PDB file of C-alpha atoms in Angstrom:
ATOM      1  CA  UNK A  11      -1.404 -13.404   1.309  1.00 73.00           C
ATOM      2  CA  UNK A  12      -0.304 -11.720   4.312  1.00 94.00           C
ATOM      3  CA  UNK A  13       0.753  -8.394   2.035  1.00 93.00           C
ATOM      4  CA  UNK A  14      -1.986  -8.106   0.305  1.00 94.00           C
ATOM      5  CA  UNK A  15      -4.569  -8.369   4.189  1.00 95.00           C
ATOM      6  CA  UNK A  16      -1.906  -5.009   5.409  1.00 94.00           C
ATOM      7  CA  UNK A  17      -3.228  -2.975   1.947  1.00 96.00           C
ATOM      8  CA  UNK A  18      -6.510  -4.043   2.966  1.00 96.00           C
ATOM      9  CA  UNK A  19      -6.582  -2.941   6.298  1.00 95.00           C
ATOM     10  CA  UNK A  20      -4.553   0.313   5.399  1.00 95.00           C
ATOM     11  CA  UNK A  21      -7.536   0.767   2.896  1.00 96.00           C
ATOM     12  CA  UNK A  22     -10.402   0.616   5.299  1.00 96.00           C
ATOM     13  CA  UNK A  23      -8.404   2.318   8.061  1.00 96.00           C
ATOM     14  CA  UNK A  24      -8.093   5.422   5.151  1.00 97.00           C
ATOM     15  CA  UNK A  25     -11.668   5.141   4.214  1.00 97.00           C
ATOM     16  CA  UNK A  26     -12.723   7.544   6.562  1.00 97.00           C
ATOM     17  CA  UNK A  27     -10.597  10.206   5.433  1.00 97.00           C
ATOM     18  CA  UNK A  28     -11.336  10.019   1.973  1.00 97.00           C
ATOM     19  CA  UNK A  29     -14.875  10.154   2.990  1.00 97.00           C
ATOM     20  CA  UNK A  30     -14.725  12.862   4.531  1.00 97.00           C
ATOM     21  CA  UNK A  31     -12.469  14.924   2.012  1.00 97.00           C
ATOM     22  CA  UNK A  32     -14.346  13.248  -1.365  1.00 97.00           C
ATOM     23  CA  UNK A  33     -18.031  13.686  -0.117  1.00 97.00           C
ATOM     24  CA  UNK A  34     -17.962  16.418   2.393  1.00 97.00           C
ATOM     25  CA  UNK A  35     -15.121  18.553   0.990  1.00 97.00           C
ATOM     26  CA  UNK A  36     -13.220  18.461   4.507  1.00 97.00           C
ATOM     27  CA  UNK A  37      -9.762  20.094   3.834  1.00 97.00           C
ATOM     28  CA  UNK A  38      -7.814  18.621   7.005  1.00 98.00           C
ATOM     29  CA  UNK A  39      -9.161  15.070   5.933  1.00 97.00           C
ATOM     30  CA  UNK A  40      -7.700  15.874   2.476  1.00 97.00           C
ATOM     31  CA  UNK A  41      -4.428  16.708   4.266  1.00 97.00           C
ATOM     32  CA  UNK A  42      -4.686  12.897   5.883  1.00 97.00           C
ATOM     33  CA  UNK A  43      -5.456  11.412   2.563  1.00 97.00           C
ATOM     34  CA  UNK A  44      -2.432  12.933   1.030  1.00 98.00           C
ATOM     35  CA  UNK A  45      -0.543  11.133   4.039  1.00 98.00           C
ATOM     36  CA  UNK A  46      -2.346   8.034   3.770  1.00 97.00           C
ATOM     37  CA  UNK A  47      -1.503   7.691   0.103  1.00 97.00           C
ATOM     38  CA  UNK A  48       2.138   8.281   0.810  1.00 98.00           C
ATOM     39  CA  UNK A  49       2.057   5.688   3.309  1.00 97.00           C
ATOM     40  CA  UNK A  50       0.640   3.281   0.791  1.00 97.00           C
ATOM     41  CA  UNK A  51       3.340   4.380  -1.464  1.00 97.00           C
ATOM     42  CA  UNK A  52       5.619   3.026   0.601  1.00 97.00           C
ATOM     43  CA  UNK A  53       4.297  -0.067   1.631  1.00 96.00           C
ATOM     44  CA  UNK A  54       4.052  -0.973  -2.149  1.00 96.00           C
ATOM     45  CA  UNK A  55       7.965   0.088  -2.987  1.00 97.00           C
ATOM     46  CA  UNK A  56       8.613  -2.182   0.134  1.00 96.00           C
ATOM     47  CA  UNK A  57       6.513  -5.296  -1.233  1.00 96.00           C
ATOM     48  CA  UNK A  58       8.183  -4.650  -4.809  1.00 96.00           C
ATOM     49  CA  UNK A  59      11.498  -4.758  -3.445  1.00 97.00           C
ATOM     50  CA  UNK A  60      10.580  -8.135  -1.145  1.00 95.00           C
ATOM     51  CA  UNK A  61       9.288  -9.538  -4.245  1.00 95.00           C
ATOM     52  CA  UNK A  62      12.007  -8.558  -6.863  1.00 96.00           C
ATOM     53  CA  UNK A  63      14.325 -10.447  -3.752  1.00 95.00           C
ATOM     54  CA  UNK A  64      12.554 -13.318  -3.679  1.00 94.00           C
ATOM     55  CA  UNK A  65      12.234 -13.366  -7.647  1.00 94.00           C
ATOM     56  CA  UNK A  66      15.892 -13.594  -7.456  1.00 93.00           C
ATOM     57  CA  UNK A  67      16.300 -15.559  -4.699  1.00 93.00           C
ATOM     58  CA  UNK A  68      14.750 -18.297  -6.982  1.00 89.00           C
ATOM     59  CA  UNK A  69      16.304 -17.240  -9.875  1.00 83.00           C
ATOM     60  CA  UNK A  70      19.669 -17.927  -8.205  1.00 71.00           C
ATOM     61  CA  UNK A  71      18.986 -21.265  -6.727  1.00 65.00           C
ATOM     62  CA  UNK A  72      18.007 -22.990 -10.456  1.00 59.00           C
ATOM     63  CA  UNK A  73      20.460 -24.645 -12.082  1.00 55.00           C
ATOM     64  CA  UNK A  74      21.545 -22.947 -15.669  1.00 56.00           C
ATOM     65  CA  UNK A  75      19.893 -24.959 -18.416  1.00 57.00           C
ATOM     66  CA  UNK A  76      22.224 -25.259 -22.061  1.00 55.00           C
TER      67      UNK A  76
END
């Protein structure tokens, strides 16, 4: 569960931000909510390729069944 505690902390770490841009219509925090959700973006391709790796990890070590 590791994973999914860093998307929660990168959540409430972004919360500010999208706060700020959502509720108070501050253009510079929009600017750091674009960022943010780019960085989340790329933590998710990185957990989808750990997981796709590990789903064949598996895959690889059971025997063929006839």
């Amino acid at each position: 569960m590791n994973r999914l505690e860093e998307i929660r902390t990168m959540l409430v770490e972004f919360e500010k931000d999208f706060a700020k841009f959502y509720e108070k219509g501050n253009n510079a925090a929009g600017t750091r909510v674009r960022k943010h959700m780019s960085t989340l973006k790329a933590k998710a391709q990185e957990i989808r390729n750990e997981v796709q790796a590990m789903k064949a990890a598996t895959k690889g070590d059971s025997a063929p069944t006839a």
